[in-house]
PDB file of C-alpha atoms in Angstrom:
ATOM      1  CA  UNK A1409       0.000   0.000   0.000  1.00  0.00           C
ATOM      2  CA  UNK A1410       1.035   3.596  -0.653  1.00  0.00           C
ATOM      3  CA  UNK A1411       0.668   6.193   2.100  1.00  0.00           C
ATOM      4  CA  UNK A1412       0.827   9.941   1.455  1.00  0.00           C
ATOM      5  CA  UNK A1413       2.260  11.665   4.496  1.00  0.00           C
ATOM      6  CA  UNK A1414       3.041  14.984   6.057  1.00  0.00           C
ATOM      7  CA  UNK A1415       4.225  15.362   9.617  1.00  0.00           C
ATOM      8  CA  UNK A1416       2.613  14.396  12.955  1.00  0.00           C
ATOM      9  CA  UNK A1417      -0.803  13.005  11.969  1.00  0.00           C
ATOM     10  CA  UNK A1418       0.254  10.459   9.369  1.00  0.00           C
ATOM     11  CA  UNK A1419       3.384   9.334  11.240  1.00  0.00           C
ATOM     12  CA  UNK A1420       1.106   8.563  14.201  1.00  0.00           C
ATOM     13  CA  UNK A1421      -0.899   6.345  11.856  1.00  0.00           C
ATOM     14  CA  UNK A1422       2.271   4.736  10.492  1.00  0.00           C
ATOM     15  CA  UNK A1423       3.353   3.567  13.934  1.00  0.00           C
ATOM     16  CA  UNK A1424       0.123   1.563  14.015  1.00  0.00           C
ATOM     17  CA  UNK A1425       0.255   0.334  10.426  1.00  0.00           C
ATOM     18  CA  UNK A1426       3.690  -1.233  10.816  1.00  0.00           C
ATOM     19  CA  UNK A1427       2.309  -3.239  13.742  1.00  0.00           C
ATOM     20  CA  UNK A1428      -0.638  -4.745  11.864  1.00  0.00           C
ATOM     21  CA  UNK A1429       0.781  -4.982   8.322  1.00  0.00           C
ATOM     22  CA  UNK A1430       4.062  -6.245   6.897  1.00  0.00           C
ATOM     23  CA  UNK A1431       6.398  -3.199   6.900  1.00  0.00           C
ATOM     24  CA  UNK A1432       7.852  -4.390   3.595  1.00  0.00           C
ATOM     25  CA  UNK A1433       4.416  -3.929   2.013  1.00  0.00           C
ATOM     26  CA  UNK A1434       4.299  -0.255   3.058  1.00  0.00           C
ATOM     27  CA  UNK A1435       5.540   2.586   0.846  1.00  0.00           C
ATOM     28  CA  UNK A1436       5.440   6.147   2.183  1.00  0.00           C
ATOM     29  CA  UNK A1437       5.669   9.255   0.011  1.00  0.00           C
ATOM     30  CA  UNK A1438       6.341  12.366   2.053  1.00  0.00           C
ATOM     31  CA  UNK A1439       5.729  16.084   1.639  1.00  0.00           C
ATOM     32  CA  UNK A1440       8.916  18.103   1.082  1.00  0.00           C
ATOM     33  CA  UNK A1441       7.404  21.576   0.602  1.00  0.00           C
ATOM     34  CA  UNK A1442       8.468  22.604   4.111  1.00  0.00           C
ATOM     35  CA  UNK A1443      12.162  21.780   3.599  1.00  0.00           C
ATOM     36  CA  UNK A1444      14.835  24.382   4.211  1.00  0.00           C
ATOM     37  CA  UNK A1445      18.593  24.700   4.639  1.00  0.00           C
ATOM     38  CA  UNK A1446      19.810  25.341   8.192  1.00  0.00           C
ATOM     39  CA  UNK A1447      23.495  25.976   8.992  1.00  0.00           C
ATOM     40  CA  UNK A1448      24.581  24.481   5.683  1.00  0.00           C
ATOM     41  CA  UNK A1449      22.422  21.348   5.868  1.00  0.00           C
ATOM     42  CA  UNK A1450      19.104  20.424   4.310  1.00  0.00           C
ATOM     43  CA  UNK A1451      16.375  19.812   6.874  1.00  0.00           C
ATOM     44  CA  UNK A1452      13.350  17.912   5.603  1.00  0.00           C
ATOM     45  CA  UNK A1453      11.012  18.001   8.614  1.00  0.00           C
ATOM     46  CA  UNK A1454       8.259  15.689   7.387  1.00  0.00           C
ATOM     47  CA  UNK A1455      10.683  13.160   5.886  1.00  0.00           C
ATOM     48  CA  UNK A1456      12.667  13.127   9.105  1.00  0.00           C
ATOM     49  CA  UNK A1457       9.541  12.597  11.216  1.00  0.00           C
ATOM     50  CA  UNK A1458       8.480   9.642   9.062  1.00  0.00           C
ATOM     51  CA  UNK A1459      11.949   8.074   9.096  1.00  0.00           C
ATOM     52  CA  UNK A1460      12.398   8.515  12.850  1.00  0.00           C
ATOM     53  CA  UNK A1461       8.890   7.190  13.541  1.00  0.00           C
ATOM     54  CA  UNK A1462       9.470   4.035  11.513  1.00  0.00           C
ATOM     55  CA  UNK A1463      12.830   3.591  13.269  1.00  0.00           C
ATOM     56  CA  UNK A1464      11.264   3.991  16.727  1.00  0.00           C
ATOM     57  CA  UNK A1465      13.366   7.094  17.416  1.00  0.00           C
ATOM     58  CA  UNK A1466      10.808   9.896  17.174  1.00  0.00           C
ATOM     59  CA  UNK A1467      10.326  12.255  20.092  1.00  0.00           C
ATOM     60  CA  UNK A1468       6.637  11.551  20.747  1.00  0.00           C
ATOM     61  CA  UNK A1469       6.329  14.609  22.994  1.00  0.00           C
ATOM     62  CA  UNK A1470       6.914  16.996  20.088  1.00  0.00           C
ATOM     63  CA  UNK A1471       6.573  14.710  17.048  1.00  0.00           C
ATOM     64  CA  UNK A1472       9.755  16.020  15.527  1.00  0.00           C
ATOM     65  CA  UNK A1473      13.399  15.255  16.194  1.00  0.00           C
ATOM     66  CA  UNK A1474      14.946  12.316  18.005  1.00  0.00           C
ATOM     67  CA  UNK A1475      13.896  11.236  21.478  1.00  0.00           C
ATOM     68  CA  UNK A1476      16.408  12.208  24.163  1.00  0.00           C
ATOM     69  CA  UNK A1477      18.556  14.238  21.765  1.00  0.00           C
ATOM     70  CA  UNK A1478      21.067  16.801  23.030  1.00  0.00           C
ATOM     71  CA  UNK A1479      21.399  20.342  21.644  1.00  0.00           C
ATOM     72  CA  UNK A1480      25.063  21.101  22.304  1.00  0.00           C
ATOM     73  CA  UNK A1481      25.839  22.315  18.780  1.00  0.00           C
ATOM     74  CA  UNK A1482      22.752  24.511  18.642  1.00  0.00           C
ATOM     75  CA  UNK A1483      23.660  26.044  22.019  1.00  0.00           C
ATOM     76  CA  UNK A1484      27.253  26.717  20.954  1.00  0.00           C
ATOM     77  CA  UNK A1485      26.053  28.389  17.753  1.00  0.00           C
ATOM     78  CA  UNK A1486      23.735  30.632  19.751  1.00  0.00           C
ATOM     79  CA  UNK A1487      26.665  31.616  22.004  1.00  0.00           C
ATOM     80  CA  UNK A1488      28.531  32.669  18.861  1.00  0.00           C
ATOM     81  CA  UNK A1489      25.616  34.785  17.660  1.00  0.00           C
ATOM     82  CA  UNK A1490      24.144  32.287  15.192  1.00  0.00           C
ATOM     83  CA  UNK A1491      20.386  31.875  15.655  1.00  0.00           C
ATOM     84  CA  UNK A1492      19.189  28.840  13.752  1.00  0.00           C
ATOM     85  CA  UNK A1493      15.693  28.966  12.267  1.00  0.00           C
ATOM     86  CA  UNK A1494      15.034  25.533  13.782  1.00  0.00           C
ATOM     87  CA  UNK A1495      16.574  24.185  16.980  1.00  0.00           C
ATOM     88  CA  UNK A1496      18.365  21.110  15.636  1.00  0.00           C
ATOM     89  CA  UNK A1497      19.400  18.298  17.979  1.00  0.00           C
ATOM     90  CA  UNK A1498      22.848  16.750  17.674  1.00  0.00           C
ATOM     91  CA  UNK A1499      21.798  13.250  16.555  1.00  0.00           C
ATOM     92  CA  UNK A1500      19.173  14.816  14.276  1.00  0.00           C
ATOM     93  CA  UNK A1501      21.861  17.063  12.768  1.00  0.00           C
ATOM     94  CA  UNK A1502      24.017  14.025  11.973  1.00  0.00           C
ATOM     95  CA  UNK A1503      21.307  12.753   9.618  1.00  0.00           C
ATOM     96  CA  UNK A1504      20.973  16.213   8.056  1.00  0.00           C
ATOM     97  CA  UNK A1505      24.727  16.221   7.400  1.00  0.00           C
ATOM     98  CA  UNK A1506      24.479  12.773   5.821  1.00  0.00           C
ATOM     99  CA  UNK A1507      21.596  13.903   3.592  1.00  0.00           C
ATOM    100  CA  UNK A1508      23.350  17.105   2.578  1.00  0.00           C
ATOM    101  CA  UNK A1509      26.641  15.365   1.771  1.00  0.00           C
ATOM    102  CA  UNK A1510      24.825  13.022  -0.612  1.00  0.00           C
ATOM    103  CA  UNK A1511      23.195  15.990  -2.336  1.00  0.00           C
ATOM    104  CA  UNK A1512      26.426  18.012  -2.442  1.00  0.00           C
ATOM    105  CA  UNK A1513      28.082  14.991  -4.055  1.00  0.00           C
ATOM    106  CA  UNK A1514      25.562  15.093  -6.901  1.00  0.00           C
ATOM    107  CA  UNK A1515      22.861  12.816  -5.510  1.00  0.00           C
ATOM    108  CA  UNK A1516      19.162  13.572  -5.311  1.00  0.00           C
ATOM    109  CA  UNK A1517      16.958  13.913  -2.261  1.00  0.00           C
ATOM    110  CA  UNK A1518      15.664  10.429  -3.122  1.00  0.00           C
ATOM    111  CA  UNK A1519      19.228   9.087  -3.079  1.00  0.00           C
ATOM    112  CA  UNK A1520      19.863  10.707   0.288  1.00  0.00           C
ATOM    113  CA  UNK A1521      16.588   9.381   1.698  1.00  0.00           C
ATOM    114  CA  UNK A1522      17.512   5.855   0.653  1.00  0.00           C
ATOM    115  CA  UNK A1523      20.910   6.171   2.357  1.00  0.00           C
ATOM    116  CA  UNK A1524      19.167   7.321   5.538  1.00  0.00           C
ATOM    117  CA  UNK A1525      16.540   4.578   5.296  1.00  0.00           C
ATOM    118  CA  UNK A1526      19.227   1.909   5.085  1.00  0.00           C
ATOM    119  CA  UNK A1527      21.238   3.511   7.890  1.00  0.00           C
ATOM    120  CA  UNK A1528      18.145   3.286  10.096  1.00  0.00           C
ATOM    121  CA  UNK A1529      17.477  -0.313   9.078  1.00  0.00           C
ATOM    122  CA  UNK A1530      13.942   0.351   7.833  1.00  0.00           C
ATOM    123  CA  UNK A1531      12.005  -2.304   5.930  1.00  0.00           C
ATOM    124  CA  UNK A1532       9.351   0.058   4.553  1.00  0.00           C
ATOM    125  CA  UNK A1533      10.113   2.159   1.483  1.00  0.00           C
ATOM    126  CA  UNK A1534      10.224   5.940   1.952  1.00  0.00           C
ATOM    127  CA  UNK A1535      10.414   8.519  -0.843  1.00  0.00           C
ATOM    128  CA  UNK A1536      10.253  12.305  -1.038  1.00  0.00           C
ATOM    129  CA  UNK A1537       7.339  13.559  -3.112  1.00  0.00           C
ATOM    130  CA  UNK A1538       9.813  15.233  -5.509  1.00  0.00           C
ATOM    131  CA  UNK A1539      13.525  15.740  -6.026  1.00  0.00           C
ATOM    132  CA  UNK A1540      12.894  19.345  -7.087  1.00  0.00           C
ATOM    133  CA  UNK A1541      12.583  22.123  -4.544  1.00  0.00           C
ATOM    134  CA  UNK A1542       9.097  23.286  -3.528  1.00  0.00           C
ATOM    135  CA  UNK A1543       8.557  25.881  -0.796  1.00  0.00           C
ATOM    136  CA  UNK A1544       5.386  26.661   1.114  1.00  0.00           C
ATOM    137  CA  UNK A1545       5.030  30.436   1.403  1.00  0.00           C
ATOM    138  CA  UNK A1546       2.537  31.962   3.829  1.00  0.00           C
ATOM    139  CA  UNK A1547       1.093  35.417   3.131  1.00  0.00           C
ATOM    140  CA  UNK A1548       0.545  37.481   6.301  1.00  0.00           C
ATOM    141  CA  UNK A1549       0.030  41.165   7.189  1.00  0.00           C
ATOM    142  CA  UNK A1550       3.765  41.164   7.997  1.00  0.00           C
ATOM    143  CA  UNK A1551       4.609  40.026   4.474  1.00  0.00           C
ATOM    144  CA  UNK A1552       5.259  36.649   2.884  1.00  0.00           C
ATOM    145  CA  UNK A1553       7.336  34.127   4.784  1.00  0.00           C
ATOM    146  CA  UNK A1554       8.486  30.519   4.539  1.00  0.00           C
ATOM    147  CA  UNK A1555       6.271  28.047   6.394  1.00  0.00           C
ATOM    148  CA  UNK A1556       8.990  27.400   8.991  1.00  0.00           C
ATOM    149  CA  UNK A1557       9.365  31.101   9.742  1.00  0.00           C
ATOM    150  CA  UNK A1558       5.593  31.362  10.195  1.00  0.00           C
ATOM    151  CA  UNK A1559       5.172  28.221  12.301  1.00  0.00           C
ATOM    152  CA  UNK A1560       8.438  28.027  14.279  1.00  0.00           C
ATOM    153  CA  UNK A1561       9.996  31.482  14.479  1.00  0.00           C
ATOM    154  CA  UNK A1562       6.704  33.370  14.762  1.00  0.00           C
ATOM    155  CA  UNK A1563       4.862  30.520  16.543  1.00  0.00           C
ATOM    156  CA  UNK A1564       2.040  30.583  13.995  1.00  0.00           C
ATOM    157  CA  UNK A1565       0.790  33.894  15.397  1.00  0.00           C
ATOM    158  CA  UNK A1566       0.409  36.087  12.249  1.00  0.00           C
ATOM    159  CA  UNK A1567      -2.933  36.162  10.470  1.00  0.00           C
ATOM    160  CA  UNK A1568      -2.898  33.893   7.415  1.00  0.00           C
ATOM    161  CA  UNK A1569      -3.954  35.678   4.227  1.00  0.00           C
ATOM    162  CA  UNK A1570      -2.909  33.072   1.694  1.00  0.00           C
ATOM    163  CA  UNK A1571      -0.752  30.045   0.937  1.00  0.00           C
ATOM    164  CA  UNK A1572       1.466  29.610  -2.121  1.00  0.00           C
ATOM    165  CA  UNK A1573       3.656  26.723  -3.290  1.00  0.00           C
ATOM    166  CA  UNK A1574       6.772  28.126  -4.933  1.00  0.00           C
ATOM    167  CA  UNK A1575       8.230  25.767  -7.529  1.00  0.00           C
ATOM    168  CA  UNK A1576       5.254  23.411  -7.723  1.00  0.00           C
ATOM    169  CA  UNK A1577       4.652  24.056 -11.440  1.00  0.00           C
ATOM    170  CA  UNK A1578       8.140  22.828 -12.345  1.00  0.00           C
ATOM    171  CA  UNK A1579       8.413  20.012  -9.803  1.00  0.00           C
ATOM    172  CA  UNK A1580       7.955  16.402 -10.892  1.00  0.00           C
ATOM    173  CA  UNK A1581       7.060  13.412  -8.736  1.00  0.00           C
ATOM    174  CA  UNK A1582      10.155  11.498  -7.650  1.00  0.00           C
ATOM    175  CA  UNK A1583      10.944   8.266  -9.479  1.00  0.00           C
ATOM    176  CA  UNK A1584      10.094   6.272  -6.359  1.00  0.00           C
ATOM    177  CA  UNK A1585       6.715   8.011  -6.141  1.00  0.00           C
ATOM    178  CA  UNK A1586       5.955   7.273  -9.791  1.00  0.00           C
ATOM    179  CA  UNK A1587       6.975   3.631  -9.402  1.00  0.00           C
ATOM    180  CA  UNK A1588       4.734   3.300  -6.345  1.00  0.00           C
ATOM    181  CA  UNK A1589       1.804   4.826  -8.237  1.00  0.00           C
ATOM    182  CA  UNK A1590       2.260   2.233 -10.979  1.00  0.00           C
ATOM    183  CA  UNK A1591       2.763  -0.669  -8.574  1.00  0.00           C
ATOM    184  CA  UNK A1592       0.267  -0.113  -5.747  1.00  0.00           C
ATOM    185  CA  UNK A1593      -3.493  -0.550  -5.965  1.00  0.00           C
ATOM    186  CA  UNK A1594      -4.309   1.218  -2.691  1.00  0.00           C
ATOM    187  CA  UNK A1595      -3.474   4.800  -1.680  1.00  0.00           C
ATOM    188  CA  UNK A1596      -3.984   5.938   1.911  1.00  0.00           C
ATOM    189  CA  UNK A1597      -4.131   9.717   2.290  1.00  0.00           C
ATOM    190  CA  UNK A1598      -2.967  10.275   5.831  1.00  0.00           C
ATOM    191  CA  UNK A1599      -4.401  12.690   8.406  1.00  0.00           C
ATOM    192  CA  UNK A1600      -1.919  15.480   7.806  1.00  0.00           C
ATOM    193  CA  UNK A1601      -2.659  19.121   7.002  1.00  0.00           C
ATOM    194  CA  UNK A1602      -4.653  19.026   3.730  1.00  0.00           C
ATOM    195  CA  UNK A1603      -3.333  22.392   2.526  1.00  0.00           C
ATOM    196  CA  UNK A1604       0.387  22.357   3.299  1.00  0.00           C
ATOM    197  CA  UNK A1605       1.193  18.648   3.787  1.00  0.00           C
ATOM    198  CA  UNK A1606      -1.049  16.587   1.498  1.00  0.00           C
ATOM    199  CA  UNK A1607      -1.871  19.440  -0.892  1.00  0.00           C
ATOM    200  CA  UNK A1608       1.673  19.738  -2.295  1.00  0.00           C
ATOM    201  CA  UNK A1609       1.853  16.004  -3.009  1.00  0.00           C
ATOM    202  CA  UNK A1610      -1.464  16.013  -4.868  1.00  0.00           C
ATOM    203  CA  UNK A1611      -0.463  19.182  -6.758  1.00  0.00           C
ATOM    204  CA  UNK A1612       2.484  17.527  -8.507  1.00  0.00           C
ATOM    205  CA  UNK A1613       1.987  16.961 -12.222  1.00  0.00           C
ATOM    206  CA  UNK A1614       0.120  13.779 -13.059  1.00  0.00           C
ATOM    207  CA  UNK A1615      -0.443  12.573  -9.490  1.00  0.00           C
ATOM    208  CA  UNK A1616      -4.217  12.955  -9.363  1.00  0.00           C
ATOM    209  CA  UNK A1617      -4.590  11.295 -12.775  1.00  0.00           C
ATOM    210  CA  UNK A1618      -2.358   8.396 -11.699  1.00  0.00           C
ATOM    211  CA  UNK A1619      -4.493   7.908  -8.573  1.00  0.00           C
ATOM    212  CA  UNK A1620      -7.792   7.889 -10.459  1.00  0.00           C
ATOM    213  CA  UNK A1621      -8.103   4.099 -10.694  1.00  0.00           C
ATOM    214  CA  UNK A1622      -6.705   3.342  -7.231  1.00  0.00           C
ATOM    215  CA  UNK A1623      -8.612   2.421  -4.102  1.00  0.00           C
ATOM    216  CA  UNK A1624      -8.298   5.627  -2.099  1.00  0.00           C
ATOM    217  CA  UNK A1625      -8.751   5.870   1.654  1.00  0.00           C
ATOM    218  CA  UNK A1626      -8.524   9.296   3.300  1.00  0.00           C
ATOM    219  CA  UNK A1627      -8.336   9.947   7.036  1.00  0.00           C
ATOM    220  CA  UNK A1628      -9.492  13.387   8.127  1.00  0.00           C
ATOM    221  CA  UNK A1629      -7.038  15.399  10.257  1.00  0.00           C
ATOM    222  CA  UNK A1630      -9.978  17.069  12.011  1.00  0.00           C
ATOM    223  CA  UNK A1631     -11.814  16.201  15.205  1.00  0.00           C
ATOM    224  CA  UNK A1632     -15.225  17.543  14.320  1.00  0.00           C
ATOM    225  CA  UNK A1633     -14.432  21.011  12.976  1.00  0.00           C
ATOM    226  CA  UNK A1634     -11.083  21.376  14.752  1.00  0.00           C
ATOM    227  CA  UNK A1635      -7.647  20.068  13.749  1.00  0.00           C
ATOM    228  CA  UNK A1636      -6.050  17.625  16.165  1.00  0.00           C
ATOM    229  CA  UNK A1637      -2.912  19.754  15.907  1.00  0.00           C
ATOM    230  CA  UNK A1638      -1.379  22.496  13.800  1.00  0.00           C
ATOM    231  CA  UNK A1639      -2.809  25.391  11.766  1.00  0.00           C
ATOM    232  CA  UNK A1640      -4.897  23.363   9.283  1.00  0.00           C
ATOM    233  CA  UNK A1641      -8.145  25.274   9.917  1.00  0.00           C
ATOM    234  CA  UNK A1642      -6.498  28.668   9.358  1.00  0.00           C
ATOM    235  CA  UNK A1643      -4.860  27.511   6.136  1.00  0.00           C
ATOM    236  CA  UNK A1644      -8.145  26.048   4.890  1.00  0.00           C
ATOM    237  CA  UNK A1645      -9.888  29.378   5.418  1.00  0.00           C
ATOM    238  CA  UNK A1646      -7.024  31.167   3.666  1.00  0.00           C
ATOM    239  CA  UNK A1647      -7.451  29.053   0.518  1.00  0.00           C
ATOM    240  CA  UNK A1648     -11.213  29.548   0.507  1.00  0.00           C
ATOM    241  CA  UNK A1649     -12.604  26.312   1.922  1.00  0.00           C
ATOM    242  CA  UNK A1650     -14.564  25.708   5.100  1.00  0.00           C
ATOM    243  CA  UNK A1651     -12.490  24.361   8.031  1.00  0.00           C
ATOM    244  CA  UNK A1652     -14.517  21.162   8.298  1.00  0.00           C
ATOM    245  CA  UNK A1653     -14.573  17.725   6.698  1.00  0.00           C
ATOM    246  CA  UNK A1654     -16.444  19.039   3.676  1.00  0.00           C
ATOM    247  CA  UNK A1655     -13.515  21.393   3.165  1.00  0.00           C
ATOM    248  CA  UNK A1656     -11.032  18.561   3.628  1.00  0.00           C
ATOM    249  CA  UNK A1657     -12.639  16.402   0.949  1.00  0.00           C
ATOM    250  CA  UNK A1658     -12.933  19.380  -1.422  1.00  0.00           C
ATOM    251  CA  UNK A1659      -9.130  19.629  -1.280  1.00  0.00           C
ATOM    252  CA  UNK A1660      -8.385  15.908  -1.428  1.00  0.00           C
ATOM    253  CA  UNK A1661     -10.904  15.062  -4.138  1.00  0.00           C
ATOM    254  CA  UNK A1662     -13.060  11.977  -4.533  1.00  0.00           C
ATOM    255  CA  UNK A1663     -12.073   8.969  -2.437  1.00  0.00           C
ATOM    256  CA  UNK A1664     -13.529   5.509  -1.952  1.00  0.00           C
ATOM    257  CA  UNK A1665     -13.479   5.615   1.843  1.00  0.00           C
ATOM    258  CA  UNK A1666     -13.444   8.771   3.970  1.00  0.00           C
ATOM    259  CA  UNK A1667     -12.722   8.190   7.650  1.00  0.00           C
ATOM    260  CA  UNK A1668     -13.855  10.948  10.018  1.00  0.00           C
ATOM    261  CA  UNK A1669     -14.145  11.417  13.768  1.00  0.00           C
ATOM    262  CA  UNK A1670     -17.310  10.466  15.616  1.00  0.00           C
ATOM    263  CA  UNK A1671     -18.075  14.165  16.181  1.00  0.00           C
ATOM    264  CA  UNK A1672     -17.811  15.063  12.490  1.00  0.00           C
ATOM    265  CA  UNK A1673     -20.855  16.666  10.862  1.00  0.00           C
ATOM    266  CA  UNK A1674     -19.817  15.597   7.379  1.00  0.00           C
ATOM    267  CA  UNK A1675     -23.045  14.948   5.449  1.00  0.00           C
ATOM    268  CA  UNK A1676     -21.653  12.617   2.790  1.00  0.00           C
ATOM    269  CA  UNK A1677     -20.755   8.932   2.740  1.00  0.00           C
ATOM    270  CA  UNK A1678     -18.081   8.278   5.353  1.00  0.00           C
ATOM    271  CA  UNK A1679     -16.910   5.985   8.123  1.00  0.00           C
ATOM    272  CA  UNK A1680     -17.257   7.500  11.582  1.00  0.00           C
ATOM    273  CA  UNK A1681     -14.882   6.111  14.156  1.00  0.00           C
ATOM    274  CA  UNK A1682     -12.475   7.088  16.899  1.00  0.00           C
ATOM    275  CA  UNK A1683      -9.630   8.781  15.010  1.00  0.00           C
ATOM    276  CA  UNK A1684      -7.639   9.868  18.046  1.00  0.00           C
ATOM    277  CA  UNK A1685      -4.086   8.554  18.043  1.00  0.00           C
ATOM    278  CA  UNK A1686      -2.803   9.757  21.408  1.00  0.00           C
ATOM    279  CA  UNK A1687      -1.293   6.315  22.041  1.00  0.00           C
ATOM    280  CA  UNK A1688       0.088   3.354  20.132  1.00  0.00           C
ATOM    281  CA  UNK A1689      -3.164   1.577  20.901  1.00  0.00           C
ATOM    282  CA  UNK A1690      -5.126   4.364  19.215  1.00  0.00           C
ATOM    283  CA  UNK A1691      -2.842   4.274  16.186  1.00  0.00           C
ATOM    284  CA  UNK A1692      -3.148   0.494  15.931  1.00  0.00           C
ATOM    285  CA  UNK A1693      -6.951   0.603  16.257  1.00  0.00           C
ATOM    286  CA  UNK A1694      -7.245   3.056  13.356  1.00  0.00           C
ATOM    287  CA  UNK A1695      -4.729   1.109  11.266  1.00  0.00           C
ATOM    288  CA  UNK A1696      -6.819  -2.038  11.687  1.00  0.00           C
ATOM    289  CA  UNK A1697      -9.922  -0.167  10.525  1.00  0.00           C
ATOM    290  CA  UNK A1698      -8.110   0.942   7.380  1.00  0.00           C
ATOM    291  CA  UNK A1699      -6.888  -2.565   6.611  1.00  0.00           C
ATOM    292  CA  UNK A1700     -10.435  -3.846   7.070  1.00  0.00           C
ATOM    293  CA  UNK A1701     -11.690  -1.356   4.496  1.00  0.00           C
ATOM    294  CA  UNK A1702      -9.098  -2.258   1.869  1.00  0.00           C
ATOM    295  CA  UNK A1703      -9.226  -5.995   2.533  1.00  0.00           C
TER     296      UNK A1703
END
């Protein structure tokens, strides 16, 4: 099966899926529109969260970075007057260095991701959505800014006036993504932000057409009319859709199975269930429901 993932929501689902399905039968394609270079190294937040989750290393308090990581390098840089856009842990930074060295040596982001996947001993396949650069730009009263500046540096406080994906028109799906689209019959659209996490993946050339004949299962990232985490509702309003499950499906498009929370007021055909994944048990419960739907 092919899973489309951003950060937080879908990785929580993945930790359940790998417990009830053969990890070797799981392929994950991950949003890269929030990537940025920090202190000379490429940070790919959603890719890192997926990789660390599958490896059992993710910091489940924050759902980014490595559990128990130290921040010695970040602290030393701050002492020298260097303020990093993201606070990068030391073990986390080692993987960023590995990724960046592969790219500086002429490799692609896909090549670097495969090196990291093997280094972590993962059985599931993991691919970036594209090897070309795409950047999520948020329009605010303070001006336009990269997603990470909006969400991390400014703590998501500015009003959101619009969302733009720089580079999306020229970006192509990665080879691994295209191969997975040809090979897999089932696509699971994970419960990540529909505008800035899943939206970029679906906006790549040819992706929606390639998914047309697949069995598609989408899990809403909302609990009723509220996101479980993150600024999804604000971004949905900014792109002109209602911050509810009707808005979610208007972004994702037609699916075969739409899983929503018990408190959802979605009027269309859907499966209502407990979509909370605050624990491994919750993640596993939802994963089992998805496998039941797709047989």
